[in-house]
Amino acid sequence: MIKYLYTLLVGVLVLDSSAFAAAVSNDDLEKELAYLAAERQVVITASKIEEHVDKTIATTTVITQNDIQHIGARNLLDVLRLVPGIGITQNQIGLREIEVRGVKTFLSEKVQIMLNGHPLDHNLQNAGSTWVYDDLPVDTIKRVEVVRGPGSALYGANAFLAVINIITQNAKDLNGVQTSAGWGSFDTQQYRASWGKQFDNSAEAALHFNFTDTNGINSSIPADSLSVQGLNSAAPGKSQFTEGRYDLEWQLGYQDFKLDGRYINKKAGTFFGASSILSDDRTQQDYNDYFLRLSRTWKVQDKLTIDTQIFHDFFSYDNVWQTASNQFLRAGLQDTRTGGEIQANYHISDAQTVIGGFSYAKEQQGGLIDESGPDPAHLRPALSTTEERTRGRWGVYIEDVWDPLKNVRVTLGARYDRYSDFGGTFNPRMGFNWEFIKNYSLKFSYGTAYRAPAFGELSIINNPVLLGNPALKPEEVKTFETGIIAHPVAGLTAQATYYHSAINQLILQTFGQTTLLRYDNNGSWIAEGVELETRYDFDGNWQGSYVSANYVLQHSTQLNRQLADVPRHRTNLTANWAIDNTWSSFGHVLIKDSTLRNPGDTRNDVPGYALFDMGLLGKNMFGKKVDISFNVYNVFDKRYYDPAPTGLSFIGDYQMAGRTFFGHVSLKF
């Protein structure tokens, strides 16, 4: 099967070249392609200054708006699936897990997701950003910058394994009104409306509205699973994980001031797992999330600028779960984070830039809801397992990006963060990038990062099973990387990276003295591996066509045993064929290795699989006003599964979606 899929993909590249001869390049197309190529070559997230991706010391992937359109991405996770070293799976409450370099956790709290440079880890109870940002719509995204490796030296907490910065369209990008609509399998609907305008040299505004609704994954559930949960069903059921969301983003600018933010409301239904029963639609999840930021850039002199910002973040949930046939729980809370940051950027010369900054934030948790009863209409207050909590934190950082020679870049930096509840943590970063031969660069870097204990780990109380631990320390990781980037011929980029990460002070659930379990800093992991990636962009009549591939070999261990639920091998193969100046077709193959079970789990390993996606895209139609696309995912209707944890082995693994479809239309006015 894998050989057959690969043959199909490669076949795109050996089609009769006469098909391309009919497509005559014009100046507009060449300018657009040159712009798009330049977009992929620049990154800001790696060092907080604009750098060429070949010169930064970090391992970086940039996905442009053009790339997102070609692959037919429906949400953020569709984009991340193609990044080397990143995998996506579903867990027992329907939450998506982002695996990075062979390390996967239930809440993806070791990955820092940002929107236009603002951290989105507003859920202070459980950490992580995937609660509301996993299915973020992509129509308004301009680019996604993924920096793998530790990022705490610049970004502080939770920039542990990777930093993902989502950069959205601004007023200049929009320059008018844009709308789009998408429809697909499982009654999926997506709608978007955007408006942007630059009024003069001193004022601009951009607004985005998104709406998404889907009936989710139609996964089979064995009859005996339903019986165990008290449903006494004689026939298999279906897991209908309905999800609906709407959000509003704004970017308002006047002179050097900018006011931006995003509001999200997300509602979800049931996913068959640890805390829900799929047959009852009274299980409901309701999330609200927003941030508001006011910023200004002060130009003190030609070489010195100062960036200032103040912000307020908010996250809340109010969830009702059915845990037995006549037992419901309602849980809710509100988390807020308010603070500010000041950063100075001093350009000593064209070859050296120094940045330094200070940040402060106050984090609070309140609005607690803890109720239980026989049905949602008859709930009574329960003995709360969460407490209201407040903490303050501040951080100071500095970084020097210096080119001592034209072909050498050296980066040195460090950050110190101090929390009122668990103390301080220091995280350095250093490395170099050396172009030892023209178009061949050697990179090396070393850095550390931390993951701050969440409120839910520090302060769970009155729970007969699990207890919090106020003495927790942050998780730590030490990572070094080395790699080479090469451009052997025009249009071809190849990169190889080796990484080694030592993760210590893991916050895990261990056996307690007064309860069955409690949180402790107990455990360590080693994650090492190799990432290979290459891309070739064709020229001439093939312009706009490309083929790319990436492969990762990852070896993540605990006590010399391979970690469960993560593969050792993963491969992505992609090809885009520009049929003419308007139409292009896309093919993608994902090959994932099998994954092990946890110790003591007697089930067979989760089988590996190969998935084939394909799509057709038409751009700049009808006077460059219309784009349309149609994509088919899992073309061969492959049955594949994400792993259920050991404690839920009775329900089997989670069957993922079979063949699905999605069509999309975008209009510009």
Short mmCIF file of N, CA and C in Angstrom, two decimals, residues 234-319:
data_model
loop_
_atom_site.label_atom_id
_atom_site.label_comp_id
_atom_site.label_asym_id
_atom_site.label_seq_id
_atom_site.Cartn_x
_atom_site.Cartn_y
_atom_site.Cartn_z
N ALA A 234 -27.08 -3.17 23.04
CA ALA A 234 -26.81 -4.44 22.38
C ALA A 234 -26.12 -4.25 21.05
N ALA A 235 -25.94 -3.02 20.64
CA ALA A 235 -25.34 -2.78 19.32
C ALA A 235 -24.26 -1.72 19.46
N PRO A 236 -23.27 -1.74 18.57
CA PRO A 236 -22.23 -0.70 18.61
C PRO A 236 -22.82 0.68 18.45
N GLY A 237 -22.15 1.67 19.02
CA GLY A 237 -22.60 3.05 18.90
C GLY A 237 -21.64 3.87 18.06
N LYS A 238 -21.90 5.17 18.02
CA LYS A 238 -21.07 6.10 17.27
C LYS A 238 -20.68 7.25 18.18
N SER A 239 -19.45 7.71 18.05
CA SER A 239 -18.97 8.87 18.80
C SER A 239 -19.16 10.11 17.94
N GLN A 240 -20.14 10.94 18.27
CA GLN A 240 -20.41 12.15 17.51
C GLN A 240 -19.90 13.35 18.32
N PHE A 241 -18.67 13.72 18.06
CA PHE A 241 -18.05 14.80 18.82
C PHE A 241 -18.36 16.12 18.13
N THR A 242 -19.55 16.67 18.40
CA THR A 242 -19.96 17.91 17.76
C THR A 242 -19.14 19.07 18.32
N GLU A 243 -18.81 20.00 17.44
CA GLU A 243 -18.07 21.19 17.85
C GLU A 243 -18.60 22.39 17.08
N GLY A 244 -18.74 23.50 17.78
CA GLY A 244 -19.12 24.75 17.15
C GLY A 244 -18.34 25.89 17.77
N ARG A 245 -17.96 26.86 16.96
CA ARG A 245 -17.18 27.97 17.49
C ARG A 245 -17.42 29.20 16.63
N TYR A 246 -17.29 30.35 17.27
CA TYR A 246 -17.21 31.59 16.53
C TYR A 246 -16.17 32.46 17.22
N ASP A 247 -15.50 33.29 16.45
CA ASP A 247 -14.50 34.17 17.04
C ASP A 247 -14.41 35.47 16.27
N LEU A 248 -13.96 36.48 16.95
CA LEU A 248 -13.77 37.80 16.39
C LEU A 248 -12.37 38.29 16.73
N GLU A 249 -11.63 38.71 15.71
CA GLU A 249 -10.29 39.26 15.91
C GLU A 249 -10.26 40.69 15.41
N TRP A 250 -9.53 41.54 16.11
CA TRP A 250 -9.43 42.94 15.71
C TRP A 250 -7.98 43.41 15.80
N GLN A 251 -7.61 44.30 14.87
CA GLN A 251 -6.31 44.97 14.86
C GLN A 251 -6.56 46.43 14.49
N LEU A 252 -6.41 47.32 15.45
CA LEU A 252 -6.65 48.74 15.26
C LEU A 252 -5.37 49.50 15.52
N GLY A 253 -5.00 50.38 14.60
CA GLY A 253 -3.76 51.12 14.76
C GLY A 253 -3.94 52.60 14.51
N TYR A 254 -3.31 53.41 15.36
CA TYR A 254 -3.28 54.85 15.15
C TYR A 254 -1.90 55.35 15.51
N GLN A 255 -1.24 55.96 14.50
CA GLN A 255 0.15 56.37 14.64
C GLN A 255 0.98 55.18 15.13
N ASP A 256 1.63 55.28 16.28
CA ASP A 256 2.46 54.17 16.74
C ASP A 256 1.74 53.27 17.74
N PHE A 257 0.44 53.52 17.98
CA PHE A 257 -0.32 52.70 18.90
C PHE A 257 -1.05 51.59 18.14
N LYS A 258 -1.24 50.47 18.83
CA LYS A 258 -1.99 49.36 18.23
C LYS A 258 -2.81 48.68 19.32
N LEU A 259 -4.08 48.44 19.02
CA LEU A 259 -4.97 47.70 19.91
C LEU A 259 -5.44 46.45 19.17
N ASP A 260 -5.08 45.28 19.71
CA ASP A 260 -5.46 44.05 19.03
C ASP A 260 -5.93 43.01 20.04
N GLY A 261 -6.57 41.97 19.55
CA GLY A 261 -7.04 40.91 20.42
C GLY A 261 -7.92 39.95 19.65
N ARG A 262 -8.43 38.96 20.38
CA ARG A 262 -9.30 37.95 19.76
C ARG A 262 -10.22 37.38 20.84
N TYR A 263 -11.49 37.20 20.46
CA TYR A 263 -12.46 36.57 21.34
C TYR A 263 -12.95 35.28 20.70
N ILE A 264 -13.04 34.20 21.49
CA ILE A 264 -13.48 32.90 20.99
C ILE A 264 -14.52 32.32 21.94
N ASN A 265 -15.62 31.84 21.37
CA ASN A 265 -16.57 31.02 22.11
C ASN A 265 -16.63 29.66 21.41
N LYS A 266 -16.44 28.61 22.18
CA LYS A 266 -16.42 27.26 21.62
C LYS A 266 -17.31 26.36 22.45
N LYS A 267 -18.15 25.58 21.77
CA LYS A 267 -18.99 24.60 22.42
C LYS A 267 -18.72 23.24 21.80
N ALA A 268 -18.69 22.22 22.63
CA ALA A 268 -18.43 20.86 22.15
C ALA A 268 -19.36 19.89 22.87
N GLY A 269 -19.61 18.78 22.21
CA GLY A 269 -20.48 17.76 22.78
C GLY A 269 -19.69 16.65 23.42
N THR A 270 -20.05 15.42 23.12
CA THR A 270 -19.46 14.27 23.80
C THR A 270 -18.47 13.56 22.89
N PHE A 271 -17.44 13.07 23.50
CA PHE A 271 -16.51 12.16 22.84
C PHE A 271 -16.36 10.97 23.76
N PHE A 272 -16.54 9.76 23.25
CA PHE A 272 -16.56 8.59 24.11
C PHE A 272 -15.19 8.37 24.72
N GLY A 273 -15.11 8.53 26.04
CA GLY A 273 -13.82 8.37 26.70
C GLY A 273 -14.00 8.30 28.20
N ALA A 274 -13.08 8.90 28.91
CA ALA A 274 -13.05 8.74 30.36
C ALA A 274 -14.20 9.43 31.06
N SER A 275 -14.67 10.55 30.53
CA SER A 275 -15.59 11.39 31.31
C SER A 275 -16.93 11.62 30.62
N SER A 276 -17.30 10.84 29.63
CA SER A 276 -18.55 11.11 28.95
C SER A 276 -19.18 9.83 28.43
N ILE A 277 -20.48 9.91 28.21
CA ILE A 277 -21.23 8.82 27.59
C ILE A 277 -21.88 9.37 26.34
N LEU A 278 -21.59 8.77 25.21
CA LEU A 278 -21.94 9.39 23.95
C LEU A 278 -23.42 9.42 23.66
N SER A 279 -24.23 8.58 24.31
CA SER A 279 -25.64 8.51 23.94
C SER A 279 -26.46 9.67 24.50
N ASP A 280 -25.92 10.48 25.37
CA ASP A 280 -26.67 11.52 26.05
C ASP A 280 -26.14 12.89 25.64
N ASP A 281 -26.98 13.67 24.96
CA ASP A 281 -26.53 14.97 24.48
C ASP A 281 -26.56 16.04 25.56
N ARG A 282 -26.80 15.65 26.80
CA ARG A 282 -26.76 16.62 27.90
C ARG A 282 -25.34 16.90 28.36
N THR A 283 -24.38 16.12 27.89
CA THR A 283 -22.98 16.46 28.14
C THR A 283 -22.61 17.62 27.22
N GLN A 284 -22.19 18.74 27.79
CA GLN A 284 -21.87 19.94 27.02
C GLN A 284 -20.61 20.59 27.57
N GLN A 285 -19.77 21.06 26.66
CA GLN A 285 -18.59 21.83 27.04
C GLN A 285 -18.74 23.24 26.47
N ASP A 286 -18.47 24.24 27.29
CA ASP A 286 -18.63 25.64 26.89
C ASP A 286 -17.38 26.41 27.32
N TYR A 287 -16.65 26.95 26.34
CA TYR A 287 -15.40 27.66 26.61
C TYR A 287 -15.48 29.09 26.08
N ASN A 288 -14.91 30.02 26.84
CA ASN A 288 -14.76 31.41 26.39
C ASN A 288 -13.32 31.82 26.62
N ASP A 289 -12.75 32.49 25.63
CA ASP A 289 -11.33 32.85 25.69
C ASP A 289 -11.15 34.17 24.94
N TYR A 290 -10.42 35.10 25.55
CA TYR A 290 -10.08 36.31 24.81
C TYR A 290 -8.80 36.92 25.36
N PHE A 291 -8.18 37.75 24.55
CA PHE A 291 -7.10 38.61 25.04
C PHE A 291 -7.25 39.98 24.41
N LEU A 292 -6.79 40.98 25.12
CA LEU A 292 -6.82 42.36 24.67
C LEU A 292 -5.44 42.94 24.95
N ARG A 293 -4.83 43.55 23.92
CA ARG A 293 -3.46 44.05 24.06
C ARG A 293 -3.36 45.45 23.45
N LEU A 294 -2.75 46.36 24.20
CA LEU A 294 -2.44 47.70 23.72
C LEU A 294 -0.93 47.84 23.67
N SER A 295 -0.40 48.20 22.51
CA SER A 295 1.05 48.25 22.34
C SER A 295 1.45 49.53 21.60
N ARG A 296 2.71 49.86 21.78
CA ARG A 296 3.27 51.00 21.05
C ARG A 296 4.76 50.79 20.86
N THR A 297 5.26 51.19 19.70
CA THR A 297 6.69 51.19 19.41
C THR A 297 7.20 52.63 19.45
N TRP A 298 8.22 52.84 20.26
CA TRP A 298 8.81 54.17 20.42
C TRP A 298 10.16 54.18 19.72
N LYS A 299 10.32 55.07 18.76
CA LYS A 299 11.61 55.20 18.09
C LYS A 299 12.41 56.31 18.78
N VAL A 300 13.35 55.88 19.63
CA VAL A 300 14.14 56.82 20.40
C VAL A 300 15.20 57.48 19.51
N GLN A 301 15.84 56.67 18.69
CA GLN A 301 16.81 57.14 17.71
C GLN A 301 16.89 56.10 16.61
N ASP A 302 17.68 56.35 15.61
CA ASP A 302 17.74 55.44 14.47
C ASP A 302 18.11 54.02 14.88
N LYS A 303 18.96 53.89 15.88
CA LYS A 303 19.44 52.57 16.28
C LYS A 303 18.68 51.96 17.45
N LEU A 304 17.83 52.75 18.09
CA LEU A 304 17.17 52.28 19.30
C LEU A 304 15.66 52.45 19.20
N THR A 305 14.94 51.34 19.36
CA THR A 305 13.49 51.38 19.47
C THR A 305 13.08 50.64 20.73
N ILE A 306 11.94 51.05 21.28
CA ILE A 306 11.41 50.42 22.49
C ILE A 306 9.97 50.00 22.22
N ASP A 307 9.69 48.73 22.43
CA ASP A 307 8.34 48.18 22.27
C ASP A 307 7.71 48.02 23.64
N THR A 308 6.52 48.56 23.82
CA THR A 308 5.81 48.44 25.09
C THR A 308 4.42 47.85 24.84
N GLN A 309 3.92 47.13 25.83
CA GLN A 309 2.58 46.58 25.71
C GLN A 309 2.00 46.32 27.10
N ILE A 310 0.68 46.43 27.18
CA ILE A 310 -0.08 45.96 28.34
C ILE A 310 -1.16 45.03 27.80
N PHE A 311 -1.56 44.03 28.60
CA PHE A 311 -2.50 43.03 28.08
C PHE A 311 -3.38 42.50 29.21
N HIS A 312 -4.50 41.94 28.78
CA HIS A 312 -5.40 41.24 29.70
C HIS A 312 -5.91 39.99 28.99
N ASP A 313 -5.72 38.83 29.63
CA ASP A 313 -6.14 37.54 29.08
C ASP A 313 -7.25 36.97 29.95
N PHE A 314 -8.18 36.26 29.31
CA PHE A 314 -9.30 35.66 30.03
C PHE A 314 -9.62 34.29 29.45
N PHE A 315 -9.85 33.33 30.32
CA PHE A 315 -10.27 31.98 29.90
C PHE A 315 -11.28 31.45 30.91
N SER A 316 -12.36 30.85 30.42
CA SER A 316 -13.33 30.24 31.32
C SER A 316 -13.94 29.01 30.68
N TYR A 317 -14.41 28.11 31.52
CA TYR A 317 -15.21 27.00 31.02
C TYR A 317 -16.34 26.70 31.99
N ASP A 318 -17.40 26.12 31.45
CA ASP A 318 -18.56 25.69 32.22
C ASP A 318 -19.05 24.40 31.57
N ASN A 319 -18.62 23.27 32.12
CA ASN A 319 -18.83 21.97 31.47
C ASN A 319 -19.72 21.07 32.31
#
